[in-house]
Amino acid sequence: MVPPIIDDTYSECFTMWYSRILITAIDEEMALIAAQETIGFATSIIMCSAEAGIERFVSAKETPDNRPGVVIQIWTRHSKQMKDELLSRLSQCAMTTPTTNIFNFTPIAEKSVPVGKLIAYFGDGFQKKITKFGRELWEVPVMDGSFLIEDSFNIAKGIAGGLLILLGTEQMTTLQAAKTAVKAICDSKVQAITSFPSGICRSGSKIGSKYSFLNESTNHRFCPSLKKDVSDSLLPPEVQCAYEIVINAVNEDELKKALKAGIGALRENNAIVKITSSNFGGELGKITINLKDLTDDNK
């Protein structure tokens, strides 16, 4: 078995604003449905207004209301954008899902947004501000009982754009390897998300384009069908598929843990030829994380 080569390169990262939110429900199924709806259409700020994903499941023993829950993260480029994202996503997706309650899950904050108070106006005067579970909550009457939402949600700066690119010999095994890496990141319980579908992106982008109206375009250097057509291909001859895993985390240490978990899960996977990343000379971000520093050889 030949382990994948860990490329001597770095991931180019940048800061964004995030909020961690806990959604609980009567059972894990409903909590997951609420979370999935709330993080919809939020893969990348290239064309989405936010980036969002599921961080982890939380047992009933760990939640304020002793019910199963899901922790999600929502990310925006600027702090002023977070209010609208939280307001629309929590009110139209999380609140509408049967049996849910919503809690702030960002303990350390640089700013706070009174989203719960705004959503509580839906109660049309019947809403009540209460103290419960040691938190300031709004109780809103709804058709299956009462909906609880925390008064305010904290936001803070995190690190976005951590990137692993998996180079494999064929599509099916490379995809399975990518799924394995994403699962390892989730199972590690780091405070991080992988915002693309299944945590995996097939359409990795580069900065710039031949078209003046595009800021980003396909990263041709990692497209197998273009290996013979471009002079700057970064794919070895045997590589027929490449997938990206893009990670956002609450701080650099958590991002490194997530990247390391993804790399570690594939160290004995012979379907992957190389694990690399992509960078643009500082145009994307000023924070750099070298992949070699994340291997077991550099503990």
GROMACS .gro file of C-alpha atoms in nm:
model
  299
    1MET     CA    1   0.000   0.000   0.000
    2VAL     CA    2   0.138   0.338  -0.104
    3PRO     CA    3   0.013   0.624   0.117
    4PRO     CA    4  -0.078   0.953  -0.049
    5ILE     CA    5   0.188   1.218  -0.086
    6ILE     CA    6   0.129   1.521   0.136
    7ASP     CA    7   0.222   1.814  -0.084
    8ASP     CA    8   0.466   2.071   0.052
    9THR     CA    9   0.224   2.359   0.008
   10TYR     CA   10  -0.009   2.571   0.216
   11SER     CA   11  -0.374   2.656   0.251
   12GLU     CA   12  -0.445   3.028   0.210
   13CYS     CA   13  -0.709   3.139   0.461
   14PHE     CA   14  -0.889   3.456   0.564
   15THR     CA   15  -1.115   3.592   0.838
   16MET     CA   16  -1.495   3.596   0.831
   17TRP     CA   17  -1.767   3.638   1.092
   18TYR     CA   18  -1.952   3.338   1.232
   19SER     CA   19  -2.230   3.248   1.471
   20ARG     CA   20  -2.277   2.905   1.628
   21ILE     CA   21  -2.640   2.811   1.690
   22LEU     CA   22  -2.792   2.514   1.871
   23ILE     CA   23  -3.124   2.385   1.738
   24THR     CA   24  -3.304   2.131   1.956
   25ALA     CA   25  -3.620   1.932   1.886
   26ILE     CA   26  -3.830   1.646   2.015
   27ASP     CA   27  -3.599   1.395   1.846
   28GLU     CA   28  -3.276   1.389   1.648
   29GLU     CA   29  -3.458   1.354   1.317
   30MET     CA   30  -3.649   1.682   1.357
   31ALA     CA   31  -3.341   1.863   1.487
   32LEU     CA   32  -3.145   1.749   1.181
   33ILE     CA   33  -3.424   1.852   0.942
   34ALA     CA   34  -3.436   2.197   1.100
   35ALA     CA   35  -3.059   2.231   1.075
   36GLN     CA   36  -3.046   2.119   0.712
   37GLU     CA   37  -3.317   2.365   0.613
   38THR     CA   38  -3.150   2.650   0.802
   39ILE     CA   39  -2.812   2.607   0.633
   40GLY     CA   40  -2.955   2.582   0.281
   41PHE     CA   41  -2.804   2.772  -0.015
   42ALA     CA   42  -2.491   2.865   0.176
   43THR     CA   43  -2.202   2.680   0.017
   44SER     CA   44  -1.978   2.973  -0.076
   45ILE     CA   45  -1.988   3.352  -0.060
   46ILE     CA   46  -1.885   3.353  -0.425
   47MET     CA   47  -2.257   3.351  -0.506
   48CYS     CA   48  -2.433   3.288  -0.174
   49SER     CA   49  -2.504   3.552   0.088
   50ALA     CA   50  -2.351   3.330   0.357
   51GLU     CA   51  -2.166   3.006   0.419
   52ALA     CA   52  -2.320   2.757   0.660
   53GLY     CA   53  -2.295   2.398   0.771
   54ILE     CA   54  -2.357   2.143   1.043
   55GLU     CA   55  -2.085   2.126   1.306
   56ARG     CA   56  -2.205   1.829   1.511
   57PHE     CA   57  -2.490   1.648   1.681
   58VAL     CA   58  -2.545   1.714   2.052
   59SER     CA   59  -2.699   1.466   2.295
   60ALA     CA   60  -2.991   1.556   2.518
   61LYS     CA   61  -2.753   1.556   2.816
   62GLU     CA   62  -2.562   1.850   2.664
   63THR     CA   63  -2.848   2.085   2.573
   64PRO     CA   64  -3.028   2.344   2.788
   65ASP     CA   65  -3.373   2.185   2.739
   66ASN     CA   66  -3.251   1.824   2.765
   67ARG     CA   67  -3.349   1.738   2.409
   68PRO     CA   68  -3.133   1.622   2.117
   69GLY     CA   69  -2.985   1.897   1.907
   70VAL     CA   70  -2.765   1.998   1.618
   71VAL     CA   71  -2.502   2.271   1.624
   72ILE     CA   72  -2.477   2.476   1.305
   73GLN     CA   73  -2.251   2.759   1.200
   74ILE     CA   74  -2.345   3.054   0.980
   75TRP     CA   75  -2.069   3.268   0.827
   76THR     CA   76  -2.071   3.610   0.659
   77ARG     CA   77  -1.799   3.826   0.513
   78HIS     CA   78  -1.901   4.129   0.723
   79SER     CA   79  -2.055   4.146   1.070
   80LYS     CA   80  -2.339   4.371   0.958
   81GLN     CA   81  -2.463   4.095   0.725
   82MET     CA   82  -2.514   3.848   1.008
   83LYS     CA   83  -2.834   4.004   1.143
   84ASP     CA   84  -3.026   3.947   0.819
   85GLU     CA   85  -2.888   3.594   0.776
   86LEU     CA   86  -2.985   3.489   1.127
   87LEU     CA   87  -3.322   3.662   1.110
   88SER     CA   88  -3.428   3.501   0.784
   89ARG     CA   89  -3.280   3.155   0.836
   90LEU     CA   90  -3.387   3.107   1.197
   91SER     CA   91  -3.737   3.246   1.149
   92GLN     CA   92  -3.824   3.085   0.817
   93CYS     CA   93  -3.645   2.752   0.857
   94ALA     CA   94  -3.566   2.667   1.218
   95MET     CA   95  -3.876   2.817   1.381
   96THR     CA   96  -4.114   2.664   1.127
   97THR     CA   97  -3.985   2.311   1.188
   98PRO     CA   98  -4.206   2.126   1.440
   99THR     CA   99  -4.097   2.123   1.808
  100THR     CA  100  -3.776   2.326   1.774
  101ASN     CA  101  -3.607   2.560   2.020
  102ILE     CA  102  -3.307   2.774   1.929
  103PHE     CA  103  -3.014   2.873   2.152
  104ASN     CA  104  -2.701   3.084   2.119
  105PHE     CA  105  -2.398   2.854   2.112
  106THR     CA  106  -2.119   3.111   2.067
  107PRO     CA  107  -1.980   3.158   2.419
  108ILE     CA  108  -1.710   3.413   2.337
  109ALA     CA  109  -1.843   3.709   2.142
  110GLU     CA  110  -1.710   4.020   1.978
  111LYS     CA  111  -2.062   4.137   1.899
  112SER     CA  112  -2.419   4.035   1.978
  113VAL     CA  113  -2.728   4.051   1.758
  114PRO     CA  114  -3.081   4.073   1.914
  115VAL     CA  115  -3.231   3.830   1.665
  116GLY     CA  116  -3.448   3.643   1.912
  117LYS     CA  117  -3.620   3.961   2.015
  118LEU     CA  118  -3.698   4.043   1.652
  119ILE     CA  119  -3.827   3.696   1.569
  120ALA     CA  120  -4.044   3.702   1.882
  121TYR     CA  121  -4.257   3.979   1.730
  122PHE     CA  122  -4.415   3.699   1.529
  123GLY     CA  123  -4.602   3.629   1.851
  124ASP     CA  124  -4.814   3.938   1.781
  125GLY     CA  125  -4.810   4.061   2.139
  126PHE     CA  126  -4.859   3.720   2.297
  127GLN     CA  127  -4.483   3.659   2.317
  128LYS     CA  128  -4.317   3.665   2.660
  129LYS     CA  129  -3.961   3.729   2.766
  130ILE     CA  130  -3.863   3.468   3.022
  131THR     CA  131  -3.558   3.342   3.209
  132LYS     CA  132  -3.519   2.968   3.171
  133PHE     CA  133  -3.225   2.726   3.167
  134GLY     CA  134  -3.016   3.019   3.294
  135ARG     CA  135  -3.078   3.207   2.969
  136GLU     CA  136  -3.282   3.506   2.853
  137LEU     CA  137  -3.539   3.358   2.614
  138TRP     CA  138  -3.850   3.455   2.424
  139GLU     CA  139  -4.152   3.226   2.445
  140VAL     CA  140  -4.362   3.251   2.130
  141PRO     CA  141  -4.700   3.075   2.097
  142VAL     CA  142  -4.716   2.846   1.794
  143MET     CA  143  -4.957   2.579   1.678
  144ASP     CA  144  -4.782   2.283   1.843
  145GLY     CA  145  -4.716   2.458   2.174
  146SER     CA  146  -4.447   2.716   2.255
  147PHE     CA  147  -4.135   2.805   2.061
  148LEU     CA  148  -3.831   2.920   2.261
  149ILE     CA  149  -3.553   3.132   2.116
  150GLU     CA  150  -3.262   3.302   2.288
  151ASP     CA  151  -3.287   3.680   2.308
  152SER     CA  152  -2.949   3.750   2.143
  153PHE     CA  153  -2.695   3.557   1.939
  154ASN     CA  154  -2.322   3.616   1.964
  155ILE     CA  155  -2.095   3.656   1.664
  156ALA     CA  156  -1.718   3.647   1.638
  157LYS     CA  157  -1.435   3.638   1.386
  158GLY     CA  158  -1.319   3.298   1.266
  159ILE     CA  159  -1.090   3.154   0.999
  160ALA     CA  160  -1.234   3.050   0.662
  161GLY     CA  161  -1.093   2.884   0.354
  162GLY     CA  162  -0.897   2.592   0.494
  163LEU     CA  163  -0.854   2.367   0.191
  164LEU     CA  164  -0.764   2.009   0.113
  165ILE     CA  165  -0.757   1.892  -0.249
  166LEU     CA  166  -0.763   1.515  -0.291
  167LEU     CA  167  -0.610   1.379  -0.611
  168GLY     CA  168  -0.725   1.028  -0.697
  169THR     CA  169  -0.695   0.766  -0.966
  170GLU     CA  170  -1.067   0.743  -1.042
  171GLN     CA  171  -1.394   0.912  -0.953
  172MET     CA  172  -1.571   0.658  -0.733
  173THR     CA  173  -1.281   0.579  -0.501
  174THR     CA  174  -1.177   0.945  -0.480
  175LEU     CA  175  -1.530   1.042  -0.382
  176GLN     CA  176  -1.540   0.771  -0.117
  177ALA     CA  177  -1.208   0.894   0.018
  178ALA     CA  178  -1.343   1.248   0.035
  179LYS     CA  179  -1.648   1.124   0.228
  180THR     CA  180  -1.415   0.944   0.468
  181ALA     CA  181  -1.218   1.263   0.528
  182VAL     CA  182  -1.531   1.471   0.588
  183LYS     CA  183  -1.665   1.214   0.835
  184ALA     CA  184  -1.335   1.219   1.021
  185ILE     CA  185  -1.355   1.597   1.049
  186CYS     CA  186  -1.709   1.577   1.185
  187ASP     CA  187  -1.627   1.291   1.423
  188SER     CA  188  -1.332   1.486   1.564
  189LYS     CA  189  -1.586   1.732   1.715
  190VAL     CA  190  -1.382   2.034   1.617
  191GLN     CA  191  -1.567   2.364   1.598
  192ALA     CA  192  -1.563   2.366   1.219
  193ILE     CA  193  -1.787   2.314   0.917
  194THR     CA  194  -1.750   2.193   0.559
  195SER     CA  195  -2.012   2.399   0.379
  196PHE     CA  196  -2.030   2.231   0.037
  197PRO     CA  197  -2.274   1.946  -0.044
  198SER     CA  198  -2.168   1.643   0.162
  199GLY     CA  199  -1.873   1.860   0.262
  200ILE     CA  200  -1.720   1.812  -0.083
  201CYS     CA  201  -1.673   2.047  -0.381
  202ARG     CA  202  -1.621   1.920  -0.737
  203SER     CA  203  -1.596   2.266  -0.897
  204GLY     CA  204  -1.292   2.417  -0.731
  205SER     CA  205  -1.228   2.774  -0.836
  206LYS     CA  206  -0.935   3.005  -0.893
  207ILE     CA  207  -0.923   3.382  -0.861
  208GLY     CA  208  -0.984   3.555  -1.193
  209SER     CA  209  -1.108   3.456  -1.537
  210LYS     CA  210  -1.055   3.525  -1.906
  211TYR     CA  211  -1.397   3.693  -1.884
  212SER     CA  212  -1.391   4.040  -1.729
  213PHE     CA  213  -1.732   3.991  -1.567
  214LEU     CA  214  -1.616   3.690  -1.360
  215ASN     CA  215  -1.412   3.717  -1.041
  216GLU     CA  216  -1.370   3.339  -1.007
  217SER     CA  217  -1.361   3.054  -1.256
  218THR     CA  218  -1.285   2.683  -1.277
  219ASN     CA  219  -0.942   2.592  -1.144
  220HIS     CA  220  -0.818   2.444  -1.472
  221ARG     CA  221  -0.495   2.324  -1.313
  222PHE     CA  222  -0.692   2.054  -1.130
  223CYS     CA  223  -0.927   1.949  -1.413
  224PRO     CA  224  -0.833   1.601  -1.544
  225SER     CA  225  -0.987   1.664  -1.886
  226LEU     CA  226  -0.749   1.957  -1.940
  227LYS     CA  227  -0.421   1.789  -1.847
  228LYS     CA  228  -0.306   1.771  -2.208
  229ASP     CA  229  -0.444   2.111  -2.304
  230VAL     CA  230  -0.287   2.343  -2.046
  231SER     CA  231   0.077   2.402  -1.966
  232ASP     CA  232   0.027   2.458  -1.592
  233SER     CA  233  -0.167   2.144  -1.495
  234LEU     CA  234  -0.092   2.028  -1.141
  235LEU     CA  235  -0.219   1.673  -1.190
  236PRO     CA  236   0.013   1.371  -1.213
  237PRO     CA  237  -0.052   1.143  -1.513
  238GLU     CA  238  -0.239   0.880  -1.311
  239VAL     CA  239  -0.485   1.127  -1.154
  240GLN     CA  240  -0.834   1.121  -1.305
  241CYS     CA  241  -1.034   1.300  -1.034
  242ALA     CA  242  -0.989   1.580  -0.780
  243TYR     CA  243  -1.217   1.695  -0.498
  244GLU     CA  244  -1.194   1.989  -0.260
  245ILE     CA  245  -1.281   1.990   0.109
  246VAL     CA  246  -1.320   2.350   0.225
  247ILE     CA  247  -1.324   2.415   0.599
  248ASN     CA  248  -1.423   2.711   0.815
  249ALA     CA  249  -1.339   2.705   1.187
  250VAL     CA  250  -1.380   2.930   1.487
  251ASN     CA  251  -1.004   2.987   1.517
  252GLU     CA  252  -0.677   2.881   1.360
  253ASP     CA  253  -0.614   2.603   1.612
  254GLU     CA  254  -0.954   2.443   1.543
  255LEU     CA  255  -0.895   2.475   1.168
  256LYS     CA  256  -0.561   2.297   1.198
  257LYS     CA  257  -0.729   2.018   1.396
  258ALA     CA  258  -0.993   1.980   1.125
  259LEU     CA  259  -0.738   1.974   0.844
  260LYS     CA  260  -0.526   1.724   1.037
  261ALA     CA  261  -0.828   1.499   1.093
  262GLY     CA  262  -0.903   1.499   0.721
  263ILE     CA  263  -0.544   1.422   0.627
  264GLY     CA  264  -0.508   1.157   0.896
  265ALA     CA  265  -0.814   0.969   0.775
  266LEU     CA  266  -0.649   0.915   0.436
  267ARG     CA  267  -0.292   0.831   0.531
  268GLU     CA  268  -0.349   0.463   0.441
  269ASN     CA  269  -0.585   0.519   0.149
  270ASN     CA  270  -0.419   0.403  -0.172
  271ALA     CA  271  -0.695   0.552  -0.390
  272ILE     CA  272  -0.550   0.897  -0.321
  273VAL     CA  273  -0.226   0.983  -0.498
  274LYS     CA  274  -0.169   1.320  -0.336
  275ILE     CA  275  -0.326   1.560  -0.086
  276THR     CA  276  -0.259   1.920  -0.178
  277SER     CA  277  -0.412   2.266  -0.151
  278SER     CA  278  -0.445   2.579  -0.359
  279ASN     CA  279  -0.317   2.930  -0.299
  280PHE     CA  280  -0.298   3.257  -0.486
  281GLY     CA  281  -0.001   3.451  -0.354
  282GLY     CA  282  -0.199   3.621  -0.080
  283GLU     CA  283  -0.483   3.741  -0.302
  284LEU     CA  284  -0.732   3.517  -0.120
  285GLY     CA  285  -0.604   3.565   0.235
  286LYS     CA  286  -0.301   3.641   0.450
  287ILE     CA  287  -0.327   3.341   0.683
  288THR     CA  288  -0.125   3.039   0.570
  289ILE     CA  289  -0.134   2.684   0.705
  290ASN     CA  290   0.125   2.440   0.570
  291LEU     CA  291  -0.004   2.090   0.510
  292LYS     CA  292   0.326   1.926   0.604
  293ASP     CA  293   0.294   2.076   0.953
  294LEU     CA  294  -0.029   1.882   1.005
  295THR     CA  295   0.102   1.531   0.948
  296ASP     CA  296   0.181   1.280   1.221
  297ASP     CA  297   0.548   1.328   1.141
  298ASN     CA  298   0.522   1.685   1.269
  299LYS     CA  299   0.335   1.644   1.597
   0.00000   0.00000   0.00000
